[in-house]
Tab-separated table of C-alpha atoms and ligand atoms in Angstrom:
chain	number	residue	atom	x	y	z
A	27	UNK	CA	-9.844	19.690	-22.754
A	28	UNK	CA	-9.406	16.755	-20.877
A	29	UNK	CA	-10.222	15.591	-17.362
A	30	UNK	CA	-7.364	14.881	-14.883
A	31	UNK	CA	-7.693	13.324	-11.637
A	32	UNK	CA	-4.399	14.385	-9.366
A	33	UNK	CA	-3.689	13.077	-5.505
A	34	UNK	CA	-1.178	15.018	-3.293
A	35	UNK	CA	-0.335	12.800	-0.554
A	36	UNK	CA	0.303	14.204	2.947
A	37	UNK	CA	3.524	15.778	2.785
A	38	UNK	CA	2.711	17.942	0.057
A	39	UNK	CA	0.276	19.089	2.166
A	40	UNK	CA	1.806	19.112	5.329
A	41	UNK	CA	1.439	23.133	5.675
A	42	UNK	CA	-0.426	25.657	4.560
A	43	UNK	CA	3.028	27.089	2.940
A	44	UNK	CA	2.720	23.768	0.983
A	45	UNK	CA	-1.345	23.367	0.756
A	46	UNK	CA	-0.747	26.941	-0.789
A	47	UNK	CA	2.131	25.659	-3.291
A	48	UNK	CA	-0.247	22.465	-4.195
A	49	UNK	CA	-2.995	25.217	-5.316
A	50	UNK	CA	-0.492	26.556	-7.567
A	51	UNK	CA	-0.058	23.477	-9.397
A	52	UNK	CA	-3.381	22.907	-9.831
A	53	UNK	CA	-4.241	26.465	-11.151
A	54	UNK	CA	-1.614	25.827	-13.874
A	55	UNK	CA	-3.546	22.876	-14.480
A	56	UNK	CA	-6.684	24.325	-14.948
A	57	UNK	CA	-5.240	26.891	-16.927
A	58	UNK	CA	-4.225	24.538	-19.425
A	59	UNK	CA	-7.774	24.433	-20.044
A	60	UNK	CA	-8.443	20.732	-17.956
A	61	UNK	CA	-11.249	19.696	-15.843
A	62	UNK	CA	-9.080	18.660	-12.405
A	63	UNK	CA	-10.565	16.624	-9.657
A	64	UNK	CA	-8.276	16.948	-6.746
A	65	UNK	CA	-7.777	13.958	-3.911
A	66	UNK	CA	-5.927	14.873	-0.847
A	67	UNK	CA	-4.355	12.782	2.022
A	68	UNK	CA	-4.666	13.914	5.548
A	69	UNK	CA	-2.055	16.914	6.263
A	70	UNK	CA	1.541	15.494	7.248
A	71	UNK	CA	1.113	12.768	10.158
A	72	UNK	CA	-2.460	13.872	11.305
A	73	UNK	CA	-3.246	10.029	10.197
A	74	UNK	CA	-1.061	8.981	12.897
A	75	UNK	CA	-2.158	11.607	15.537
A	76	UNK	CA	-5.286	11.346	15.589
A	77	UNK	CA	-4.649	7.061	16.245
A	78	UNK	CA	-2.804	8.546	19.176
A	79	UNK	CA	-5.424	10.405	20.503
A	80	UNK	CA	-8.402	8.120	20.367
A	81	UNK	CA	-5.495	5.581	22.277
A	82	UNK	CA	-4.916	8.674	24.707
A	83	UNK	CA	-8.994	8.227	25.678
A	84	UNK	CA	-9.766	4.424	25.237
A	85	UNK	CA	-7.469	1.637	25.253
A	86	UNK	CA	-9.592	-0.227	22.548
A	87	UNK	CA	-11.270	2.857	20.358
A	88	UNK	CA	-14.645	1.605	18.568
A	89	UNK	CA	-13.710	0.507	15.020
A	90	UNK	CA	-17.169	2.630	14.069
A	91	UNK	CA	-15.715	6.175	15.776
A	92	UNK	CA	-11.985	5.722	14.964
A	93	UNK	CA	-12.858	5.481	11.083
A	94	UNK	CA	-14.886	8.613	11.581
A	95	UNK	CA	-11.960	10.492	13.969
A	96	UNK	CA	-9.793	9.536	10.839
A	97	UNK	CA	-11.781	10.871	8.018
A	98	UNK	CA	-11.702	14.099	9.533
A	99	UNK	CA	-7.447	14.703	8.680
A	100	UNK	CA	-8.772	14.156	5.165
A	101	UNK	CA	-11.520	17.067	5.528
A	102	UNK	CA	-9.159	19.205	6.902
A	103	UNK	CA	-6.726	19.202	4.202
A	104	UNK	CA	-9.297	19.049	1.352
A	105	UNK	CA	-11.581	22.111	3.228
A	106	UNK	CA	-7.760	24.300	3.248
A	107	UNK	CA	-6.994	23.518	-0.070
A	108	UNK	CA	-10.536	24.152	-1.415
A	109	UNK	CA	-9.542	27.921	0.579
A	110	UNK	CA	-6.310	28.506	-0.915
A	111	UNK	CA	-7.894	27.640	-4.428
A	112	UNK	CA	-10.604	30.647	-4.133
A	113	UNK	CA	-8.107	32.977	-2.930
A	114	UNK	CA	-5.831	32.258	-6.018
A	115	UNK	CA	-8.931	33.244	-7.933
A	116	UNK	CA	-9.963	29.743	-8.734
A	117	UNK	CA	-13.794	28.363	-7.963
A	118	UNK	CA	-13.136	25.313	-6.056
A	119	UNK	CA	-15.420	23.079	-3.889
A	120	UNK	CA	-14.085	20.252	-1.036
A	121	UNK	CA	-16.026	17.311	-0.963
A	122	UNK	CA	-16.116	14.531	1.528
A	123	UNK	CA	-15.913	10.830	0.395
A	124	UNK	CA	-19.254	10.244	1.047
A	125	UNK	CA	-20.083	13.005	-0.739
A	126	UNK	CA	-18.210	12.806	-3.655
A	127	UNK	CA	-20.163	9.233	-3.924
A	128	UNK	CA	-18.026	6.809	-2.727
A	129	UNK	CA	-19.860	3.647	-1.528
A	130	UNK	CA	-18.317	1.144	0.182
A	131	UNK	CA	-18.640	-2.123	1.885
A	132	UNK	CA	-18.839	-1.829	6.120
A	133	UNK	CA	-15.661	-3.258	7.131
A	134	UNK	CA	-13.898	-0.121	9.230
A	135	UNK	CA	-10.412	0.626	8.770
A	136	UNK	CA	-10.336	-1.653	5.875
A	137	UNK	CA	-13.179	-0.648	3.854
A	138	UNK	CA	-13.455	-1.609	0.285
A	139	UNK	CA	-14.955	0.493	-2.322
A	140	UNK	CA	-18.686	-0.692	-3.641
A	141	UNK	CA	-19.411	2.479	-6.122
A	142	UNK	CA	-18.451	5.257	-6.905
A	143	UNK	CA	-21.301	7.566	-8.097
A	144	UNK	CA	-19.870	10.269	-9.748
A	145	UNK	CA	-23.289	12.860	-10.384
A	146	UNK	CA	-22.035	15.050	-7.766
A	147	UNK	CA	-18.179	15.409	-8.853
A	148	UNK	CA	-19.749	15.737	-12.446
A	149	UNK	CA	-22.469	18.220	-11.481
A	150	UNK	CA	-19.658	20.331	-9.619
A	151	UNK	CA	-17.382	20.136	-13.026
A	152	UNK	CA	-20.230	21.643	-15.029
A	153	UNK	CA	-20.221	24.871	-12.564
A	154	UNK	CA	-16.694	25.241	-13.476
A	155	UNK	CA	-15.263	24.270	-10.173
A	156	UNK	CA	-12.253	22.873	-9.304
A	157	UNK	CA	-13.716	19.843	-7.100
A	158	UNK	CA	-11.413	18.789	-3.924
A	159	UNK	CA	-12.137	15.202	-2.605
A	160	UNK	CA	-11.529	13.742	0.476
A	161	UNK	CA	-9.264	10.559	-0.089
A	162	UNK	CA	-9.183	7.671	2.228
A	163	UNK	CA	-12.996	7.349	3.036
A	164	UNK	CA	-16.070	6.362	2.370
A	165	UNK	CA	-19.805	5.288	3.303
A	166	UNK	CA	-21.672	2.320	3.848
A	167	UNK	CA	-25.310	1.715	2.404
A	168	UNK	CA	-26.289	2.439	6.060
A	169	UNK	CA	-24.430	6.215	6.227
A	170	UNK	CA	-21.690	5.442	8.308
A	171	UNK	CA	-18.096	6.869	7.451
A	172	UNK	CA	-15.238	4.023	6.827
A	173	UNK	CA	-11.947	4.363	5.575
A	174	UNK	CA	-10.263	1.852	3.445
A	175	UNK	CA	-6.541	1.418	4.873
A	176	UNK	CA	-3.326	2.865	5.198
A	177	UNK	CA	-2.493	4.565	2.338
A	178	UNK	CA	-5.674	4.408	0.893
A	179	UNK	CA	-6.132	8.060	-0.714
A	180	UNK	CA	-4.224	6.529	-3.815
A	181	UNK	CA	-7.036	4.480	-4.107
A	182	UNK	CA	-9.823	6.770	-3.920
A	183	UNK	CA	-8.178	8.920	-6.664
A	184	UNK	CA	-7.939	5.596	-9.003
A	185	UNK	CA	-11.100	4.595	-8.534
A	186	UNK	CA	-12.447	8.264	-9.226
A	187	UNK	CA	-10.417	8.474	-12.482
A	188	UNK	CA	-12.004	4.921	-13.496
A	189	UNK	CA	-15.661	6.609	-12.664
A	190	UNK	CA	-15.126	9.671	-14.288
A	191	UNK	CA	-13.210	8.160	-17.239
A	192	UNK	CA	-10.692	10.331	-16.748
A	193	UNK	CA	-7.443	10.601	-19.205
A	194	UNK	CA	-4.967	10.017	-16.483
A	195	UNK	CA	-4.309	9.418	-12.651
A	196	UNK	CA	-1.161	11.776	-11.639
A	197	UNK	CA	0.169	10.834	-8.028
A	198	UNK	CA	1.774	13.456	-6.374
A	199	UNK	CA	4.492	12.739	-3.793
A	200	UNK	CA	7.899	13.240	-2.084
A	201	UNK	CA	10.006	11.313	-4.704
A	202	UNK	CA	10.103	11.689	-8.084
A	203	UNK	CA	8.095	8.133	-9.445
A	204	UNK	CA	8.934	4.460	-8.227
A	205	UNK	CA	12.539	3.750	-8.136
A	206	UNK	CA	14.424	0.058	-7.946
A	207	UNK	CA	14.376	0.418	-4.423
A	208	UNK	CA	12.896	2.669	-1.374
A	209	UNK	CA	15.630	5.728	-2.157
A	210	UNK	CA	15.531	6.335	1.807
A	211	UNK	CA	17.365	2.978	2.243
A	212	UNK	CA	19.520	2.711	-0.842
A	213	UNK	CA	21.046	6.089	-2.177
A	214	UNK	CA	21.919	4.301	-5.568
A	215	UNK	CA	18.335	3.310	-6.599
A	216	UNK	CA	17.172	4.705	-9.818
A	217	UNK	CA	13.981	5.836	-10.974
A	218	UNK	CA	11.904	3.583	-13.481
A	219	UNK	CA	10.287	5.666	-16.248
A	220	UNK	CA	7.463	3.286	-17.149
A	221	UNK	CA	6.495	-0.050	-15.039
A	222	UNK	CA	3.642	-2.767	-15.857
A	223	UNK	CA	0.605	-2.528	-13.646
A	224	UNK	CA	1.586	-6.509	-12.483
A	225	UNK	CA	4.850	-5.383	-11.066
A	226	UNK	CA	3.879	-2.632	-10.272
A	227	UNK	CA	0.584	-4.540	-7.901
A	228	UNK	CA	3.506	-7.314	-6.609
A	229	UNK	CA	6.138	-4.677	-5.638
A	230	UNK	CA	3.409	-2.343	-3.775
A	231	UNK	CA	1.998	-5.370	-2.152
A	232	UNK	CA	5.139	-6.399	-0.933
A	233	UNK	CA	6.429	-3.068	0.418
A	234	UNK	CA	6.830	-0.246	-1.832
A	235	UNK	CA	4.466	2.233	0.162
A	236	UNK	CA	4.512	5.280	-2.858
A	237	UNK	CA	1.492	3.530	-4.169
A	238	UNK	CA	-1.913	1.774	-2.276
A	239	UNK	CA	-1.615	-1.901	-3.870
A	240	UNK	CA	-5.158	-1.507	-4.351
A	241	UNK	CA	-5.054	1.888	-6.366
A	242	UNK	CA	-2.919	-0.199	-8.712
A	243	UNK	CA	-5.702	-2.888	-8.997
A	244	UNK	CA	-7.722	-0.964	-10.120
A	245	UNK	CA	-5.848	0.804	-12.329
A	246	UNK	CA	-5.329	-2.025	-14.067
A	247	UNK	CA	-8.830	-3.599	-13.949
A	248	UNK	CA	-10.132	0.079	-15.622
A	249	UNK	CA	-7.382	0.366	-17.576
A	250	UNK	CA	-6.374	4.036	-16.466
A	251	UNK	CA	-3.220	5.189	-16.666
A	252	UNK	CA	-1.258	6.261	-13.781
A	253	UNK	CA	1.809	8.264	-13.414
A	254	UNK	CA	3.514	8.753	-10.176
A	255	UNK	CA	5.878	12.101	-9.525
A	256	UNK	CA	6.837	14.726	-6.903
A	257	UNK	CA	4.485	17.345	-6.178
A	258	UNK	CA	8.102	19.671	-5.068
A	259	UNK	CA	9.410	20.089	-8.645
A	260	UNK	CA	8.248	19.130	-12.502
A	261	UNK	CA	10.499	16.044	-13.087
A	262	UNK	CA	8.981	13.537	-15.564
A	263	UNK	CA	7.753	10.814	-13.053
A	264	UNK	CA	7.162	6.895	-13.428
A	265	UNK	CA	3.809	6.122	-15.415
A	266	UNK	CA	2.111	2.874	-14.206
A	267	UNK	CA	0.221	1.033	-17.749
A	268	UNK	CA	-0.096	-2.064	-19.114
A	269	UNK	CA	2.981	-4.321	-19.695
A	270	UNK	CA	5.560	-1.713	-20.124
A	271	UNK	CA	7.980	-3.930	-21.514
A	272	UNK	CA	6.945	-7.301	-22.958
A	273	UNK	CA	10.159	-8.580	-24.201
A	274	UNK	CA	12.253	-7.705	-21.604
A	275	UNK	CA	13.420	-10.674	-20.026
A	276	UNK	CA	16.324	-11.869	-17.245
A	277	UNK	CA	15.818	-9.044	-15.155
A	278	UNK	CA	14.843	-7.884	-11.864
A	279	UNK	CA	12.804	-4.728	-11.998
A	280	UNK	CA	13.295	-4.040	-7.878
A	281	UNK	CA	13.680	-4.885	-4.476
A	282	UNK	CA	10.795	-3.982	-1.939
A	283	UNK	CA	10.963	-4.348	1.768
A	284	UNK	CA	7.959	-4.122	4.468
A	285	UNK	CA	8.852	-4.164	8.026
A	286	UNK	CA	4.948	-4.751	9.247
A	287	UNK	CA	5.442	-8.589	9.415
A	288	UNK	CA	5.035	-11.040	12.578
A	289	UNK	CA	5.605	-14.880	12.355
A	290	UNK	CA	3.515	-17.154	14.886
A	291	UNK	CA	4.413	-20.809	15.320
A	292	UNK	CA	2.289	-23.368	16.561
A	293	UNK	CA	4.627	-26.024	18.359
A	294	UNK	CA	3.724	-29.757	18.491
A	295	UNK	CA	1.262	-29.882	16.695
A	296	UNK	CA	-0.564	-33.346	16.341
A	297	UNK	CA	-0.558	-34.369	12.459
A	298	UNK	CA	-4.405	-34.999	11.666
A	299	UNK	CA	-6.847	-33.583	9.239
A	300	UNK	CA	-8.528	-31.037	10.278
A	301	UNK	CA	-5.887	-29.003	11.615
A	302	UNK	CA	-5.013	-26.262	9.401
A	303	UNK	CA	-9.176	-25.594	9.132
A	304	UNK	CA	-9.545	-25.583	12.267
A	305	UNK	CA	-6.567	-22.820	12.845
A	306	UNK	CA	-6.932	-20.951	9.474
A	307	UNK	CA	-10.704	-20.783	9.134
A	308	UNK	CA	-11.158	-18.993	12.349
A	309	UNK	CA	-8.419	-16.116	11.244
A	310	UNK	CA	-9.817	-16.011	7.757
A	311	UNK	CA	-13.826	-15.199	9.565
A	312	UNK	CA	-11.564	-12.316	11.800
A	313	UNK	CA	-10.480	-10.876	8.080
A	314	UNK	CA	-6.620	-11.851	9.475
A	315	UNK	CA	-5.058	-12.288	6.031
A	316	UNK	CA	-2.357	-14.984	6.576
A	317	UNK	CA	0.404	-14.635	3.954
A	318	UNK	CA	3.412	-17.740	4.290
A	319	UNK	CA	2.336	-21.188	5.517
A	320	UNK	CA	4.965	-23.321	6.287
A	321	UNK	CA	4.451	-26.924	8.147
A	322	UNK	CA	7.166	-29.087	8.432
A	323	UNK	CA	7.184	-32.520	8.022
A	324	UNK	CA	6.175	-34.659	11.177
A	325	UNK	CA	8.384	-36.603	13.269
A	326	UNK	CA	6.007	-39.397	15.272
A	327	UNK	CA	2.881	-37.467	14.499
A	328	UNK	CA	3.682	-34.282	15.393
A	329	UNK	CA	4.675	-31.305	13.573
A	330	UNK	CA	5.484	-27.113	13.951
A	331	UNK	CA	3.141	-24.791	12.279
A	332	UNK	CA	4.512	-21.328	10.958
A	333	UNK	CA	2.800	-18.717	9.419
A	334	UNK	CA	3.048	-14.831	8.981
A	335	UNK	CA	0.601	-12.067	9.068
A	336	UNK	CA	0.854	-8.543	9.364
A	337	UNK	CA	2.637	-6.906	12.816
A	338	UNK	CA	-0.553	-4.628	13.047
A	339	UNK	CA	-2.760	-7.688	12.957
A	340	UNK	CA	-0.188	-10.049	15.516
A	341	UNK	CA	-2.272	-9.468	18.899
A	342	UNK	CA	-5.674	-10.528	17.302
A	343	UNK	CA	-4.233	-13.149	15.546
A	344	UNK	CA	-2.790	-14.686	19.038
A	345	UNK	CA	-5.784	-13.904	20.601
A	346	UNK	CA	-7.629	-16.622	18.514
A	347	UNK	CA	-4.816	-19.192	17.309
A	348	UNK	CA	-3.974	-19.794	21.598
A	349	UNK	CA	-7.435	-20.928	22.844
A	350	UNK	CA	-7.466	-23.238	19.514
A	351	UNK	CA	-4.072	-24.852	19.900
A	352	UNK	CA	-5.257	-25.661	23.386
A	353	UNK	CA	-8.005	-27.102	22.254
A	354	UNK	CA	-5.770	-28.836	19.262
A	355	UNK	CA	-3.314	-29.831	22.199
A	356	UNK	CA	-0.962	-28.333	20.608
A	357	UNK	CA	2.346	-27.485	22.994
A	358	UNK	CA	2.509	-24.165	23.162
A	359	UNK	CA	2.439	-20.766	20.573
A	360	UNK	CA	5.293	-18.160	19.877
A	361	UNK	CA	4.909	-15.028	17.865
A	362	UNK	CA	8.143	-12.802	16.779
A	363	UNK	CA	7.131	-9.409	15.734
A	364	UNK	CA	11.058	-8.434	14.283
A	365	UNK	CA	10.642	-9.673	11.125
A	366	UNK	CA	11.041	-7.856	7.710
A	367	UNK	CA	9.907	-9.316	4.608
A	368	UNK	CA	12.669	-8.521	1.555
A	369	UNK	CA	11.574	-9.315	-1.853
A	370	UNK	CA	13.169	-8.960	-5.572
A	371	UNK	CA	10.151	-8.375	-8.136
A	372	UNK	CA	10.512	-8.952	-11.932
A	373	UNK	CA	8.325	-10.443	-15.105
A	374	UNK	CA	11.668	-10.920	-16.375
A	375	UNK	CA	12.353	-13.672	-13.773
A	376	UNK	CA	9.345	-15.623	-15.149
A	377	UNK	CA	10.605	-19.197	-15.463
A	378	UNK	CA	14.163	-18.454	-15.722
A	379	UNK	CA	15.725	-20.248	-13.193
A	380	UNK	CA	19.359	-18.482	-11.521
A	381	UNK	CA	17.355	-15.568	-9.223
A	382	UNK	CA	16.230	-17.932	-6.167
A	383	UNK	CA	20.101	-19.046	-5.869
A	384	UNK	CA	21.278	-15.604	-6.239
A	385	UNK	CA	19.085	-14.164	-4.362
A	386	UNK	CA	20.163	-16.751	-1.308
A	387	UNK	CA	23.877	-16.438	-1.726
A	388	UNK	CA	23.839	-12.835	-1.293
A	389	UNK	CA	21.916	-13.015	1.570
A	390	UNK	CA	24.740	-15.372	3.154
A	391	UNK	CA	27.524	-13.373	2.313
A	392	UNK	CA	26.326	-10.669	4.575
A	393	UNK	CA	25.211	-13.730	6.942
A	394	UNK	CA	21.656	-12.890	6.830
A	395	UNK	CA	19.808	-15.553	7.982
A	396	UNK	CA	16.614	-16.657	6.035
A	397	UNK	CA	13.513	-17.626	8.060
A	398	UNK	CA	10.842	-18.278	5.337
A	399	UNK	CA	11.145	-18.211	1.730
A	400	UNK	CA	7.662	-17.745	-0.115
A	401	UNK	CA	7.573	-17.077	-3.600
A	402	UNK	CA	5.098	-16.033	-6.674
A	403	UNK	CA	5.571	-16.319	-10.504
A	404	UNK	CA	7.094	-12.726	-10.375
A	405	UNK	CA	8.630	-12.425	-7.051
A	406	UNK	CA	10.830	-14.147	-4.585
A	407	UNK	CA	10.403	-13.316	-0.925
A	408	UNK	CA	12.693	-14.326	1.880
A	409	UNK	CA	11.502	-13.345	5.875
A	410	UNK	CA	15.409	-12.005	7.227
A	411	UNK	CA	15.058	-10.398	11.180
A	412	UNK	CA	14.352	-6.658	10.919
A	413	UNK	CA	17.298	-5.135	12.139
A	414	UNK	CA	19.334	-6.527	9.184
A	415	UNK	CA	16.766	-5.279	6.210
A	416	UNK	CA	19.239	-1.869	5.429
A	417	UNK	CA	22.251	-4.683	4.615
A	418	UNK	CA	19.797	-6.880	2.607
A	419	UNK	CA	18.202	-4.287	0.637
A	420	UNK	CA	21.535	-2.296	-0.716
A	421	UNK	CA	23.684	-6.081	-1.100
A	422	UNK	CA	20.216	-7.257	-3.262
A	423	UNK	CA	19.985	-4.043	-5.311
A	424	UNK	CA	24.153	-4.203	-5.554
A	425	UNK	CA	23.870	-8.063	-6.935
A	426	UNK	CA	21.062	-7.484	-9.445
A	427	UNK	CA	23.169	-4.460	-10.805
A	428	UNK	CA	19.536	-2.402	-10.355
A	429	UNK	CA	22.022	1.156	-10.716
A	430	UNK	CA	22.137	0.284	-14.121
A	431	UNK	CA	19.479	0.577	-16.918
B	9	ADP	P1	2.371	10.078	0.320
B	9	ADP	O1	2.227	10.725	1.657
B	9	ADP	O2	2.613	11.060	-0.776
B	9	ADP	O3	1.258	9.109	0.015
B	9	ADP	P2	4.087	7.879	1.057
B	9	ADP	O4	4.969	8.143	2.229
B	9	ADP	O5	2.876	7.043	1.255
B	9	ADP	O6	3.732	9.262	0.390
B	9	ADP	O7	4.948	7.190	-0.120
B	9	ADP	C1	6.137	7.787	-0.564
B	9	ADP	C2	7.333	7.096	0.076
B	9	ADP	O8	7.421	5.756	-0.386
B	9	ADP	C3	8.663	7.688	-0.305
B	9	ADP	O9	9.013	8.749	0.527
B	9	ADP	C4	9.633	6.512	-0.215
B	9	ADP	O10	10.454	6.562	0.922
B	9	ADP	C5	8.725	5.297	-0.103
B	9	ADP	N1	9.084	4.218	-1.023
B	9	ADP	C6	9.233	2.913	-0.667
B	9	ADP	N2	9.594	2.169	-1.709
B	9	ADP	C7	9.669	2.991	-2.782
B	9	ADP	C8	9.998	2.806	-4.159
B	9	ADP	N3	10.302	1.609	-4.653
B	9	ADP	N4	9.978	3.890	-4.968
B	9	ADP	C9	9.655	5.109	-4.486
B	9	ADP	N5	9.352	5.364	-3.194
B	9	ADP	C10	9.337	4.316	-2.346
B	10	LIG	N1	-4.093	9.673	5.674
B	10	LIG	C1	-4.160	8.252	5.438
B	10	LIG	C2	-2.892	7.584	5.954
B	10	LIG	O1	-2.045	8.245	6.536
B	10	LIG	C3	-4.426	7.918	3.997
B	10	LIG	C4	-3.363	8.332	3.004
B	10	LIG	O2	-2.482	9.119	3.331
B	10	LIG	O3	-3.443	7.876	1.854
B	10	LIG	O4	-2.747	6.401	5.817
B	11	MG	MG1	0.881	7.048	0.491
């Protein structure tokens, strides 16, 4: 018997056609003779909905009440499931986060997780039930409800798999595993049957939204393994473990795009110490995480300033870096909010040098232009305008031959 942690993300719960088809899957599972502990996204886009809403009452909704508005999509779905479980035949229990022991730190909408006490979950296993868990959310030390992020039921499952030492992590979604590329924006992408957790952490971090970078994190700090697959039909799936493929060199493993990127540049700014503190520190204290710096070199003491952060974080990140390049005497600050970021991600490109260049000239062939390049040991990024990401993606995956094995 062995204990299996699954996550069905919201559009394979969208309904309670599908909630109903999910139960199925899980009953097999149990079956089978497993323990199953059950994490469950919000129901289709409730996530979304619900944002609107608490925008439809207050033009600036309470960081505190919005986390709690949010948590509820994920009570919803886990309450319905719990429902369609019993009337299979099947003793189930839905659990909030809070309940199922999830402690985290008090920063709303971006909460990250303290604990996990698992007594409850564990307690609920001993009855026999099938226990249901509300993903995305937490509680602070003080009994308030957070949630940790966009996307953040993939961590919540992780993180209860590492508590409950459970044998594996299975991801259930509408693809069939990670594949070279997004398969919305390039037909040809092919689906990877094994990836290391480090590629598998750069390409999620940099755009590859069918797993919570942060799920993957841990994954790899608690060494569980993870396997990612569609909750519509039984194909094998991509299973996320340690170094899948040590010797495998000179090769890209995939592109990854994210469209929620915003450049701001600070024009004129005077060249003296003390500047970059006195614009960075001030973002870092408002938890703005700033991801390429670029300052070019001055001409008579005065220099531009770029840097990028995320399009959802753009308005509060003017809101502080204006006053202070007043103050700086800076000129004067733009932002541009149509920027996509378009990365190739590979341990294979580990000091081998050919990708940068390759990566550039196929960019210029389709006369893309490149606005920032930032780069790790594993990745190359370049910052293209947004409304030419489709042609960048499918010429990248085309150059890199990603169709192939
Ligand atoms: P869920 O609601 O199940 O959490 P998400 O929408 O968060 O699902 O993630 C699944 C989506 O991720 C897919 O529909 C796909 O379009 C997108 N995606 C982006 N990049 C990739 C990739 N490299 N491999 C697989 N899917 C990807
Ligand atoms: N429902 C949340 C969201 O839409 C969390 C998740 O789906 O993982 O972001
Ligand atoms: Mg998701």
């Amino acid at each position: 018997m062995a204990l299996i942690v699954q996550k069905y993300g919201g559009s394979s719960v969208a309904d309670g056609e599908k909630i109903k088809s999910v139960a199925r899957r899980i009953a097999k599972i149990k079956d089978e003779g497993n323990e199953v502990v059950v994490v469950v996204s919000a129901m289709g886009d409730t996530t979304d909905e619900l944002i609107n809403l608490a925008h439809q009452v207050s033009e600036q909704p309470s960081d505190r009440e919005l986390d709690l508005l949010l948590s509820t999509g994920e009570v919803v779905s886990s309450t319905l499931l719990a429902m369609a479980l019993d009337s299979l035949g099947y003793k189930a229990v839905s659990l909030s986060g809070a309940q199922a022991g999830i402690e985290t730190d008090s920063k709303y909408s971006r909460a990250r997780i303290l604990r996990v006490d698992p007594k409850r979950i564990a307690n609920e296993l001993g009855k026999g039930n099938i226990v249901i868990v509300a993903g995305f959310q937490g509680m602070t030390q003080d009994m308030d409800i957070t949630t940790l992020g966009r996307g953040g039921s993939d961590t919540t499952a992780v993180a209860l798999a590492a508590a409950l030492k459970a044998e594996i992590c299975q991801i259930y979604t509408d693809v069939e595993g990670v594949y070279t590329a997004d398969p919305r924006l390039v037909p040809q992408a092919r689906k990877l049957d094994k990836i290391g957790y480090e590629e598998m952490l750069e390409l999620a971090s940099y755009g590859a939204k069918v797993i919570h970078p942060r799920a993957v994190e841990l994954g790899e700090l608690y060494d569980v393994p993870i396997l990612v697959a569609s909750s519509f039909n039984d194909s094998p799936g991509t299973i996320i473990c340690k170094e899948a493929s040590m010797e495998i060199r000179n090769k890209v493993s995939g592109i990854v795009h994210d469209t929620n990127v915003a450049k701001v540049t600070v024009i004129g700014v005077p060249d003296r110490p003390g500047i970059a503190a006195a614009i960075f520190e001030p973002l870092a204290n408002a938890d703005i995480s700033v991801d390429t710096i670029v300052q070019n070199a001055s001409i008579e003491n005065i220099a531009d300033l770029t840097f990028t952060v995320a399009r959802s974080d753009l308005s509060r990140a003017m809101a502080i870096v204006e006053p202070i390049a007043r103050d700086i005497e800076a000129k004067r600050c733009v932002a541009d909010s149509k920027l996509t970021k378009v990365s190739i991600v590979g341990t294979g490109m580990m000091n081998m040098p050919g990708y940068a260049a390759k990566m550039f000239r196929t960019l210029y062939a389709q006369g893309i232009n490149i606005q920032l390049i930032t780069t790790s040991e594993i990745r190359i990024t370049c910052i293209i305008s947004e409304d030419r990401v489709k042609d960048a993606v499918q010429a990248l995956h085309r150059a890199f031959e990603l169709e192939k094995e």
